[in-house]
PDB file of C-alpha atoms in Angstrom:
ATOM      1  CA  MET A 990      32.892  38.266   6.864  1.00 48.00           C
ATOM      2  CA  ASN A 991      33.960  38.285  10.500  1.00 51.00           C
ATOM      3  CA  ASP A 992      31.303  37.528  13.096  1.00 54.00           C
ATOM      4  CA  SER A 993      32.312  38.492  16.615  1.00 53.00           C
ATOM      5  CA  SER A 994      29.543  36.280  18.004  1.00 61.00           C
ATOM      6  CA  ASN A 995      31.615  33.279  16.889  1.00 69.00           C
ATOM      7  CA  SER A 996      34.786  34.427  18.623  1.00 83.00           C
ATOM      8  CA  TYR A 997      36.426  32.079  21.064  1.00 86.00           C
ATOM      9  CA  THR A 998      38.772  32.736  23.937  1.00 93.00           C
ATOM     10  CA  PRO A 999      40.746  29.610  24.822  1.00 93.00           C
ATOM     11  CA  PRO A1000      40.680  28.706  28.521  1.00 93.00           C
ATOM     12  CA  LYS A1001      43.884  28.458  30.502  1.00 96.00           C
ATOM     13  CA  PHE A1002      43.668  24.655  30.432  1.00 95.00           C
ATOM     14  CA  TRP A1003      42.070  22.685  27.618  1.00 93.00           C
ATOM     15  CA  VAL A1004      39.553  20.035  28.712  1.00 91.00           C
ATOM     16  CA  TRP A1005      38.293  17.248  26.450  1.00 88.00           C
ATOM     17  CA  GLN A1006      34.595  17.725  25.685  1.00 79.00           C
ATOM     18  CA  LYS A1007      33.494  14.332  24.387  1.00 71.00           C
ATOM     19  CA  PRO A1008      30.230  15.408  22.665  1.00 65.00           C
ATOM     20  CA  ASN A1009      32.051  17.786  20.321  1.00 66.00           C
ATOM     21  CA  GLY A1010      29.950  16.952  17.279  1.00 65.00           C
ATOM     22  CA  GLY A1011      30.956  16.333  13.725  1.00 69.00           C
ATOM     23  CA  GLN A1012      31.276  13.155  11.733  1.00 70.00           C
ATOM     24  CA  PHE A1013      33.947  10.784  13.094  1.00 71.00           C
ATOM     25  CA  ALA A1014      33.966  12.588  16.457  1.00 70.00           C
ATOM     26  CA  SER A1015      33.537   9.257  18.217  1.00 71.00           C
ATOM     27  CA  ILE A1016      36.894   7.946  16.976  1.00 82.00           C
ATOM     28  CA  ASN A1017      38.954  10.873  18.280  1.00 85.00           C
ATOM     29  CA  ARG A1018      40.331  11.164  21.789  1.00 87.00           C
ATOM     30  CA  PRO A1019      43.320  12.885  23.429  1.00 91.00           C
ATOM     31  CA  VAL A1020      44.935   9.707  24.786  1.00 93.00           C
ATOM     32  CA  ALA A1021      46.570   6.658  23.207  1.00 96.00           C
ATOM     33  CA  GLY A1022      46.493   2.974  24.036  1.00 96.00           C
ATOM     34  CA  PRO A1023      43.893   0.206  23.742  1.00 96.00           C
ATOM     35  CA  THR A1024      40.345   0.470  25.020  1.00 95.00           C
ATOM     36  CA  HIS A1025      39.617  -3.251  24.916  1.00 96.00           C
ATOM     37  CA  GLU A1026      41.185  -6.647  24.423  1.00 98.00           C
ATOM     38  CA  LYS A1027      40.877  -7.974  20.889  1.00 97.00           C
ATOM     39  CA  ALA A1028      43.322 -10.186  19.036  1.00 98.00           C
ATOM     40  CA  LEU A1029      43.887  -9.633  15.338  1.00 98.00           C
ATOM     41  CA  PRO A1030      43.081 -12.389  12.844  1.00 98.00           C
ATOM     42  CA  VAL A1031      46.001 -13.928  10.982  1.00 98.00           C
ATOM     43  CA  GLY A1032      45.786 -15.542   7.557  1.00 98.00           C
ATOM     44  CA  ARG A1033      48.159 -17.856   5.740  1.00 97.00           C
ATOM     45  CA  HIS A1034      50.238 -15.320   3.799  1.00 98.00           C
ATOM     46  CA  PRO A1035      53.407 -13.715   5.176  1.00 97.00           C
ATOM     47  CA  LEU A1036      51.942 -10.220   4.705  1.00 98.00           C
ATOM     48  CA  GLN A1037      49.021  -9.385   6.990  1.00 98.00           C
ATOM     49  CA  LEU A1038      47.349  -6.041   6.326  1.00 99.00           C
ATOM     50  CA  TYR A1039      44.898  -4.450   8.749  1.00 98.00           C
ATOM     51  CA  SER A1040      43.227  -1.536   7.049  1.00 98.00           C
ATOM     52  CA  LEU A1041      40.227   0.222   5.546  1.00 98.00           C
ATOM     53  CA  ALA A1042      39.761   1.703   2.066  1.00 98.00           C
ATOM     54  CA  THR A1043      40.321   5.306   3.056  1.00 98.00           C
ATOM     55  CA  PRO A1044      42.958   7.129   0.991  1.00 98.00           C
ATOM     56  CA  ASN A1045      45.757   6.026   3.318  1.00 98.00           C
ATOM     57  CA  GLY A1046      44.580   2.420   3.206  1.00 98.00           C
ATOM     58  CA  VAL A1047      44.184   2.437  -0.569  1.00 98.00           C
ATOM     59  CA  LYS A1048      47.844   3.378  -1.004  1.00 98.00           C
ATOM     60  CA  VAL A1049      48.956   0.041   0.416  1.00 98.00           C
ATOM     61  CA  THR A1050      46.440  -2.218  -1.301  1.00 99.00           C
ATOM     62  CA  VAL A1051      47.199  -0.558  -4.631  1.00 99.00           C
ATOM     63  CA  LEU A1052      50.927  -1.187  -4.177  1.00 99.00           C
ATOM     64  CA  LEU A1053      50.336  -4.813  -3.184  1.00 99.00           C
ATOM     65  CA  GLU A1054      48.145  -5.377  -6.237  1.00 98.00           C
ATOM     66  CA  GLU A1055      50.720  -3.654  -8.457  1.00 99.00           C
ATOM     67  CA  LEU A1056      53.463  -5.892  -7.061  1.00 98.00           C
ATOM     68  CA  LEU A1057      51.397  -9.005  -7.735  1.00 98.00           C
ATOM     69  CA  ASN A1058      50.555  -7.763 -11.216  1.00 98.00           C
ATOM     70  CA  ALA A1059      54.292  -7.285 -11.836  1.00 98.00           C
ATOM     71  CA  GLY A1060      54.962 -10.922 -10.930  1.00 98.00           C
ATOM     72  CA  HIS A1061      56.119 -10.617  -7.317  1.00 98.00           C
ATOM     73  CA  SER A1062      54.339 -13.665  -5.907  1.00 96.00           C
ATOM     74  CA  GLY A1063      55.779 -13.007  -2.458  1.00 97.00           C
ATOM     75  CA  ALA A1064      53.487 -10.004  -2.221  1.00 98.00           C
ATOM     76  CA  GLU A1065      50.416 -12.200  -1.697  1.00 98.00           C
ATOM     77  CA  TYR A1066      48.606 -10.892   1.326  1.00 98.00           C
ATOM     78  CA  ASP A1067      45.645 -11.181   3.649  1.00 98.00           C
ATOM     79  CA  ALA A1068      43.740  -7.926   4.123  1.00 98.00           C
ATOM     80  CA  TRP A1069      41.503  -7.606   7.158  1.00 98.00           C
ATOM     81  CA  PRO A1070      39.057  -4.719   7.637  1.00 98.00           C
ATOM     82  CA  ILE A1071      39.529  -2.412  10.590  1.00 98.00           C
ATOM     83  CA  ARG A1072      36.181  -0.717  11.068  1.00 97.00           C
ATOM     84  CA  ILE A1073      37.237   2.567  12.576  1.00 95.00           C
ATOM     85  CA  SER A1074      33.672   3.688  13.286  1.00 92.00           C
ATOM     86  CA  ASP A1075      33.366   0.627  15.547  1.00 94.00           C
ATOM     87  CA  GLY A1076      36.657   1.353  17.327  1.00 94.00           C
ATOM     88  CA  ASP A1077      38.559  -1.664  15.961  1.00 97.00           C
ATOM     89  CA  GLN A1078      41.707   0.461  15.865  1.00 97.00           C
ATOM     90  CA  PHE A1079      41.660   0.663  19.658  1.00 97.00           C
ATOM     91  CA  GLY A1080      41.722  -3.106  20.161  1.00 97.00           C
ATOM     92  CA  SER A1081      44.806  -4.437  21.937  1.00 98.00           C
ATOM     93  CA  GLY A1082      45.973  -6.471  18.948  1.00 98.00           C
ATOM     94  CA  PHE A1083      45.833  -3.540  16.561  1.00 98.00           C
ATOM     95  CA  VAL A1084      47.557  -1.214  19.033  1.00 98.00           C
ATOM     96  CA  ASP A1085      50.369  -3.769  19.293  1.00 98.00           C
ATOM     97  CA  VAL A1086      50.922  -3.403  15.543  1.00 98.00           C
ATOM     98  CA  ASN A1087      50.296   0.349  15.425  1.00 98.00           C
ATOM     99  CA  PRO A1088      50.534   2.250  18.725  1.00 98.00           C
ATOM    100  CA  ASN A1089      49.123   5.273  16.891  1.00 97.00           C
ATOM    101  CA  SER A1090      45.768   3.481  16.345  1.00 97.00           C
ATOM    102  CA  LYS A1091      45.493   4.537  12.705  1.00 97.00           C
ATOM    103  CA  ILE A1092      45.086   2.450   9.581  1.00 98.00           C
ATOM    104  CA  PRO A1093      46.852   0.980   7.701  1.00 98.00           C
ATOM    105  CA  ALA A1094      49.099  -1.353   9.663  1.00 98.00           C
ATOM    106  CA  LEU A1095      51.159  -4.205   8.255  1.00 98.00           C
ATOM    107  CA  LEU A1096      52.565  -7.269   9.954  1.00 98.00           C
ATOM    108  CA  ASP A1097      55.351  -8.779   7.841  1.00 98.00           C
ATOM    109  CA  ARG A1098      55.818 -12.396   8.917  1.00 98.00           C
ATOM    110  CA  SER A1099      58.201 -13.355   6.113  1.00 96.00           C
ATOM    111  CA  GLY A1100      61.331 -13.261   8.296  1.00 95.00           C
ATOM    112  CA  ALA A1101      62.457 -15.086  11.409  1.00 95.00           C
ATOM    113  CA  MET A1102      60.542 -12.631  13.585  1.00 96.00           C
ATOM    114  CA  PRO A1103      57.324 -10.778  12.711  1.00 96.00           C
ATOM    115  CA  MET A1104      57.937  -7.134  11.831  1.00 98.00           C
ATOM    116  CA  ARG A1105      55.365  -4.427  12.355  1.00 98.00           C
ATOM    117  CA  VAL A1106      55.246  -1.552   9.899  1.00 98.00           C
ATOM    118  CA  PHE A1107      52.898   1.371  10.460  1.00 98.00           C
ATOM    119  CA  GLU A1108      52.298   4.711   8.757  1.00 97.00           C
ATOM    120  CA  SER A1109      51.327   4.362   5.122  1.00 98.00           C
ATOM    121  CA  GLY A1110      54.489   5.985   3.773  1.00 98.00           C
ATOM    122  CA  ALA A1111      56.667   3.624   5.804  1.00 98.00           C
ATOM    123  CA  ILE A1112      54.685   0.641   4.511  1.00 98.00           C
ATOM    124  CA  LEU A1113      55.088   1.767   0.890  1.00 98.00           C
ATOM    125  CA  LEU A1114      58.820   2.233   1.336  1.00 98.00           C
ATOM    126  CA  HIS A1115      59.179  -1.103   3.148  1.00 98.00           C
ATOM    127  CA  LEU A1116      57.391  -3.015   0.396  1.00 98.00           C
ATOM    128  CA  ALA A1117      59.152  -1.188  -2.446  1.00 98.00           C
ATOM    129  CA  GLU A1118      62.551  -1.966  -0.943  1.00 98.00           C
ATOM    130  CA  LYS A1119      61.567  -5.531  -0.064  1.00 98.00           C
ATOM    131  CA  PHE A1120      60.612  -6.359  -3.647  1.00 98.00           C
ATOM    132  CA  GLY A1121      62.901  -3.938  -5.476  1.00 98.00           C
ATOM    133  CA  ALA A1122      60.018  -2.380  -7.360  1.00 98.00           C
ATOM    134  CA  PHE A1123      58.326   0.999  -7.890  1.00 98.00           C
ATOM    135  CA  LEU A1124      61.321   2.779  -6.351  1.00 98.00           C
ATOM    136  CA  PRO A1125      64.149   3.998  -8.601  1.00 98.00           C
ATOM    137  CA  ALA A1126      67.521   2.384  -7.975  1.00 97.00           C
ATOM    138  CA  ASP A1127      69.667   5.344  -9.018  1.00 97.00           C
ATOM    139  CA  PRO A1128      70.320   7.883  -6.232  1.00 98.00           C
ATOM    140  CA  ALA A1129      68.838  10.874  -8.056  1.00 98.00           C
ATOM    141  CA  GLY A1130      65.686   9.017  -9.053  1.00 98.00           C
ATOM    142  CA  ARG A1131      65.275   7.563  -5.570  1.00 98.00           C
ATOM    143  CA  ALA A1132      65.654  11.010  -4.018  1.00 98.00           C
ATOM    144  CA  GLU A1133      63.032  12.502  -6.334  1.00 98.00           C
ATOM    145  CA  CYS A1134      60.632   9.652  -5.557  1.00 98.00           C
ATOM    146  CA  LEU A1135      61.088  10.105  -1.817  1.00 98.00           C
ATOM    147  CA  ASN A1136      60.684  13.883  -2.202  1.00 98.00           C
ATOM    148  CA  TRP A1137      57.147  13.357  -3.458  1.00 98.00           C
ATOM    149  CA  LEU A1138      56.362  10.493  -1.095  1.00 98.00           C
ATOM    150  CA  PHE A1139      57.173  12.648   1.903  1.00 98.00           C
ATOM    151  CA  TRP A1140      55.517  15.673   0.296  1.00 98.00           C
ATOM    152  CA  GLN A1141      52.302  13.665   0.357  1.00 98.00           C
ATOM    153  CA  MET A1142      52.753  12.616   3.969  1.00 98.00           C
ATOM    154  CA  GLY A1143      53.232  16.224   5.004  1.00 98.00           C
ATOM    155  CA  SER A1144      50.618  17.784   2.732  1.00 98.00           C
ATOM    156  CA  ALA A1145      47.624  15.453   2.992  1.00 97.00           C
ATOM    157  CA  PRO A1146      46.724  16.425   6.585  1.00 97.00           C
ATOM    158  CA  TYR A1147      45.855  19.873   5.233  1.00 98.00           C
ATOM    159  CA  LEU A1148      43.569  18.217   2.692  1.00 98.00           C
ATOM    160  CA  GLY A1149      41.980  15.614   4.957  1.00 97.00           C
ATOM    161  CA  GLY A1150      42.120  16.905   8.507  1.00 95.00           C
ATOM    162  CA  GLY A1151      41.922  20.517   7.392  1.00 97.00           C
ATOM    163  CA  PHE A1152      39.837  21.103   4.276  1.00 98.00           C
ATOM    164  CA  GLY A1153      37.926  17.820   4.311  1.00 97.00           C
ATOM    165  CA  HIS A1154      36.993  18.139   7.955  1.00 96.00           C
ATOM    166  CA  PHE A1155      35.701  21.702   7.824  1.00 97.00           C
ATOM    167  CA  TYR A1156      34.137  21.457   4.351  1.00 97.00           C
ATOM    168  CA  ALA A1157      32.470  18.048   4.654  1.00 96.00           C
ATOM    169  CA  TYR A1158      32.399  16.755   8.226  1.00 94.00           C
ATOM    170  CA  ALA A1159      32.341  19.575  10.786  1.00 93.00           C
ATOM    171  CA  PRO A1160      29.013  20.119  12.588  1.00 92.00           C
ATOM    172  CA  SER A1161      28.720  23.624  11.130  1.00 92.00           C
ATOM    173  CA  LYS A1162      30.160  25.458   8.136  1.00 94.00           C
ATOM    174  CA  LEU A1163      32.641  28.133   9.166  1.00 95.00           C
ATOM    175  CA  GLU A1164      33.997  30.548   6.586  1.00 96.00           C
ATOM    176  CA  TYR A1165      37.455  31.126   8.014  1.00 96.00           C
ATOM    177  CA  PRO A1166      38.731  27.514   8.235  1.00 97.00           C
ATOM    178  CA  ILE A1167      37.116  26.540   4.917  1.00 98.00           C
ATOM    179  CA  ASP A1168      38.746  29.511   3.180  1.00 98.00           C
ATOM    180  CA  ARG A1169      42.067  28.894   4.894  1.00 98.00           C
ATOM    181  CA  PHE A1170      42.295  25.232   3.949  1.00 98.00           C
ATOM    182  CA  ALA A1171      40.757  25.652   0.480  1.00 98.00           C
ATOM    183  CA  MET A1172      43.525  28.134  -0.282  1.00 98.00           C
ATOM    184  CA  GLU A1173      46.170  25.643   0.845  1.00 98.00           C
ATOM    185  CA  VAL A1174      44.627  22.716  -1.050  1.00 98.00           C
ATOM    186  CA  LYS A1175      44.488  24.755  -4.253  1.00 98.00           C
ATOM    187  CA  ARG A1176      48.139  25.686  -3.751  1.00 98.00           C
ATOM    188  CA  GLN A1177      48.955  21.977  -3.412  1.00 98.00           C
ATOM    189  CA  LEU A1178      46.973  21.153  -6.540  1.00 98.00           C
ATOM    190  CA  ASP A1179      48.978  23.799  -8.377  1.00 98.00           C
ATOM    191  CA  VAL A1180      52.237  22.275  -7.087  1.00 98.00           C
ATOM    192  CA  LEU A1181      51.200  18.931  -8.555  1.00 98.00           C
ATOM    193  CA  ASP A1182      49.896  20.406 -11.792  1.00 98.00           C
ATOM    194  CA  ARG A1183      53.143  22.285 -12.410  1.00 98.00           C
ATOM    195  CA  ARG A1184      55.224  19.186 -11.725  1.00 98.00           C
ATOM    196  CA  LEU A1185      53.072  17.036 -13.999  1.00 98.00           C
ATOM    197  CA  ALA A1186      53.399  19.588 -16.799  1.00 98.00           C
ATOM    198  CA  ASP A1187      57.075  18.625 -16.954  1.00 97.00           C
ATOM    199  CA  SER A1188      56.924  14.946 -16.053  1.00 98.00           C
ATOM    200  CA  ALA A1189      54.780  11.940 -16.920  1.00 98.00           C
ATOM    201  CA  TYR A1190      54.785  10.855 -13.288  1.00 98.00           C
ATOM    202  CA  LEU A1191      55.791  12.584 -10.099  1.00 98.00           C
ATOM    203  CA  ALA A1192      59.278  11.089  -9.859  1.00 98.00           C
ATOM    204  CA  GLY A1193      59.969  11.187 -13.594  1.00 98.00           C
ATOM    205  CA  ASP A1194      59.179   8.909 -16.507  1.00 98.00           C
ATOM    206  CA  ASP A1195      58.266   5.905 -14.381  1.00 98.00           C
ATOM    207  CA  TYR A1196      55.311   5.117 -12.131  1.00 98.00           C
ATOM    208  CA  THR A1197      56.516   4.786  -8.521  1.00 99.00           C
ATOM    209  CA  ILE A1198      55.373   4.693  -4.916  1.00 99.00           C
ATOM    210  CA  ALA A1199      55.255   8.494  -5.097  1.00 98.00           C
ATOM    211  CA  ASP A1200      52.310   8.260  -7.494  1.00 99.00           C
ATOM    212  CA  ILE A1201      50.760   5.449  -5.460  1.00 99.00           C
ATOM    213  CA  ALA A1202      50.929   7.615  -2.331  1.00 98.00           C
ATOM    214  CA  VAL A1203      49.582  10.802  -3.883  1.00 98.00           C
ATOM    215  CA  TRP A1204      46.859   9.397  -6.132  1.00 98.00           C
ATOM    216  CA  PRO A1205      44.322   8.167  -3.505  1.00 98.00           C
ATOM    217  CA  TRP A1206      44.220  11.686  -2.062  1.00 98.00           C
ATOM    218  CA  TYR A1207      44.813  14.148  -4.885  1.00 98.00           C
ATOM    219  CA  GLY A1208      43.893  11.931  -7.807  1.00 98.00           C
ATOM    220  CA  ALA A1209      40.596  11.081  -6.147  1.00 98.00           C
ATOM    221  CA  LEU A1210      40.007  14.772  -5.454  1.00 98.00           C
ATOM    222  CA  ALA A1211      40.758  15.655  -9.080  1.00 98.00           C
ATOM    223  CA  LEU A1212      38.298  13.005 -10.275  1.00 98.00           C
ATOM    224  CA  GLY A1213      35.499  14.262  -8.026  1.00 97.00           C
ATOM    225  CA  GLN A1214      35.647  11.306  -5.645  1.00 97.00           C
ATOM    226  CA  LEU A1215      36.573  13.148  -2.446  1.00 97.00           C
ATOM    227  CA  TYR A1216      34.427  15.405  -0.247  1.00 97.00           C
ATOM    228  CA  ASP A1217      32.062  16.281  -3.116  1.00 97.00           C
ATOM    229  CA  ALA A1218      34.325  19.286  -3.595  1.00 98.00           C
ATOM    230  CA  ALA A1219      35.353  19.097  -7.253  1.00 97.00           C
ATOM    231  CA  GLU A1220      33.282  22.075  -8.373  1.00 98.00           C
ATOM    232  CA  PHE A1221      34.115  24.136  -5.285  1.00 98.00           C
ATOM    233  CA  LEU A1222      37.847  23.692  -5.874  1.00 98.00           C
ATOM    234  CA  GLN A1223      37.567  23.873  -9.695  1.00 98.00           C
ATOM    235  CA  VAL A1224      39.661  20.742 -10.082  1.00 98.00           C
ATOM    236  CA  ASP A1225      39.034  20.543 -13.840  1.00 98.00           C
ATOM    237  CA  SER A1226      41.303  23.549 -14.315  1.00 98.00           C
ATOM    238  CA  TYR A1227      44.374  21.493 -13.336  1.00 98.00           C
ATOM    239  CA  VAL A1228      44.761  19.828 -16.714  1.00 98.00           C
ATOM    240  CA  ASN A1229      48.052  18.054 -16.089  1.00 98.00           C
ATOM    241  CA  LEU A1230      46.782  16.663 -12.821  1.00 98.00           C
ATOM    242  CA  GLN A1231      43.646  15.486 -14.602  1.00 98.00           C
ATOM    243  CA  ARG A1232      45.715  13.627 -17.192  1.00 98.00           C
ATOM    244  CA  TRP A1233      47.770  11.889 -14.510  1.00 98.00           C
ATOM    245  CA  ALA A1234      44.761  11.082 -12.301  1.00 98.00           C
ATOM    246  CA  LYS A1235      42.841   9.452 -15.157  1.00 98.00           C
ATOM    247  CA  GLN A1236      45.886   7.534 -16.367  1.00 98.00           C
ATOM    248  CA  ILE A1237      46.442   5.977 -12.956  1.00 98.00           C
ATOM    249  CA  ALA A1238      42.740   5.329 -12.366  1.00 98.00           C
ATOM    250  CA  ALA A1239      42.717   3.156 -15.498  1.00 98.00           C
ATOM    251  CA  ARG A1240      45.342   0.758 -14.133  1.00 98.00           C
ATOM    252  CA  PRO A1241      43.776  -2.643 -13.285  1.00 98.00           C
ATOM    253  CA  ALA A1242      45.811  -2.962 -10.076  1.00 98.00           C
ATOM    254  CA  VAL A1243      44.576   0.440  -8.925  1.00 98.00           C
ATOM    255  CA  GLN A1244      40.994  -0.571  -9.590  1.00 98.00           C
ATOM    256  CA  ARG A1245      41.475  -3.750  -7.561  1.00 98.00           C
ATOM    257  CA  GLY A1246      43.322  -1.983  -4.773  1.00 98.00           C
ATOM    258  CA  ARG A1247      40.493   0.502  -4.297  1.00 98.00           C
ATOM    259  CA  MET A1248      38.074  -2.361  -3.641  1.00 98.00           C
ATOM    260  CA  VAL A1249      40.006  -4.038  -0.832  1.00 98.00           C
ATOM    261  CA  ASN A1250      38.650  -3.399   2.675  1.00 98.00           C
ATOM    262  CA  ARG A1251      35.968  -1.107   1.227  1.00 98.00           C
ATOM    263  CA  THR A1252      32.803  -1.379   3.300  1.00 98.00           C
ATOM    264  CA  TRP A1253      30.690   1.337   1.658  1.00 97.00           C
ATOM    265  CA  GLY A1254      29.521   2.355  -1.806  1.00 97.00           C
ATOM    266  CA  GLU A1255      28.414   0.099  -4.629  1.00 97.00           C
ATOM    267  CA  PRO A1256      28.355  -3.554  -3.455  1.00 98.00           C
ATOM    268  CA  ALA A1257      30.280  -4.651  -6.564  1.00 98.00           C
ATOM    269  CA  GLY A1258      33.138  -2.407  -5.444  1.00 98.00           C
ATOM    270  CA  GLN A1259      33.334  -3.751  -1.903  1.00 98.00           C
ATOM    271  CA  LEU A1260      35.742  -6.552  -1.022  1.00 98.00           C
ATOM    272  CA  TRP A1261      35.627  -6.583   2.764  1.00 98.00           C
ATOM    273  CA  GLU A1262      38.442  -9.100   3.145  1.00 98.00           C
ATOM    274  CA  ARG A1263      41.034 -10.138   0.602  1.00 98.00           C
ATOM    275  CA  HIS A1264      42.902 -13.446   0.878  1.00 98.00           C
ATOM    276  CA  GLU A1265      43.271 -14.641  -2.719  1.00 97.00           C
ATOM    277  CA  ALA A1266      43.261 -13.023  -6.139  1.00 97.00           C
ATOM    278  CA  SER A1267      40.091 -14.959  -6.919  1.00 98.00           C
ATOM    279  CA  ASP A1268      38.252 -13.070  -4.162  1.00 98.00           C
ATOM    280  CA  PHE A1269      37.723 -10.206  -6.615  1.00 98.00           C
ATOM    281  CA  ASP A1270      35.648 -12.551  -8.766  1.00 97.00           C
ATOM    282  CA  SER A1271      33.691 -14.328  -6.044  1.00 97.00           C
ATOM    283  CA  LYS A1272      33.573 -12.379  -2.784  1.00 98.00           C
ATOM    284  CA  THR A1273      32.582  -8.804  -3.545  1.00 98.00           C
ATOM    285  CA  GLN A1274      29.474  -7.809  -1.640  1.00 97.00           C
ATOM    286  CA  ASP A1275      27.126  -8.054  -4.612  1.00 97.00           C
ATOM    287  CA  LYS A1276      28.117 -11.688  -5.048  1.00 96.00           C
ATOM    288  CA  VAL A1277      28.004 -12.402  -1.326  1.00 96.00           C
ATOM    289  CA  ALA A1278      24.532 -10.910  -1.135  1.00 94.00           C
ATOM    290  CA  ALA A1279      23.354 -12.915  -4.129  1.00 93.00           C
ATOM    291  CA  ALA A1280      24.673 -16.131  -2.608  1.00 90.00           C
ATOM    292  CA  THR A1281      23.313 -15.552   0.900  1.00 87.00           C
ATOM    293  CA  GLY A1282      20.309 -13.344   0.293  1.00 78.00           C
ATOM    294  CA  SER A1283      21.781 -10.788   2.668  1.00 67.00           C
ATOM    295  CA  THR A1284      23.691  -7.491   2.432  1.00 51.00           C
ATOM    296  CA  GLY A1285      25.238  -7.841   5.877  1.00 53.00           C
TER     297      GLY A1285
END
């Protein structure tokens, strides 16, 4: 139903209205660059990850845990939380690593000079090539893997910034944007479901960075873990996607990767910082709280 009372005529010049409402409004602004001086911590491993367990952050921690599980000891890493609600992403040190002020960001110190890698897809590709894993070596397989990796990078903004924002986070529910983005998300789910009807994984028979990129967004959505929108989008009807989502969710490295830099939810599933494999056994928030008598 159209409601003319909600119509909007854009002004000649757009002006930033800071109190624009909506969850996460405080982290958005129309300019780049740091807001304050703050150096990033650095651990002892060559790979330094600065992130949070949002879908884009989970991609990278899952791949790192998969690499370690596959025996690539050089993939040991320090993971530091970037609390975006507190504005950590606008600190000078983080902006030096990622001028776009978005998580995740990786500093690879394994070479003669530190190398910054930002954008989650770029980080996945960098790590897959660095360790020769989860990326097919043959040209056709590599191309198919990258097709789906970049499909995710281009498609997920419609899911997160589009559907997720208007369905879950906007200050008021508006029919037009919710309908518009729900239609697009369901089209994307159908794209995945049709592909997974013909293939065990997105790039073919093998699990790759394409699956690792897509799963934290669309796998989580299919399993009812994103935006509380499973019933609204009827995700159970995508049976091939459901099979794939559950299969990946059962992987131990995926379960570990989802915990890293998570600062919300069940305390047993929160590992604020990750520096050693043993941290999963001793430093989740339930264990920290039991040892200190505090949840903070």
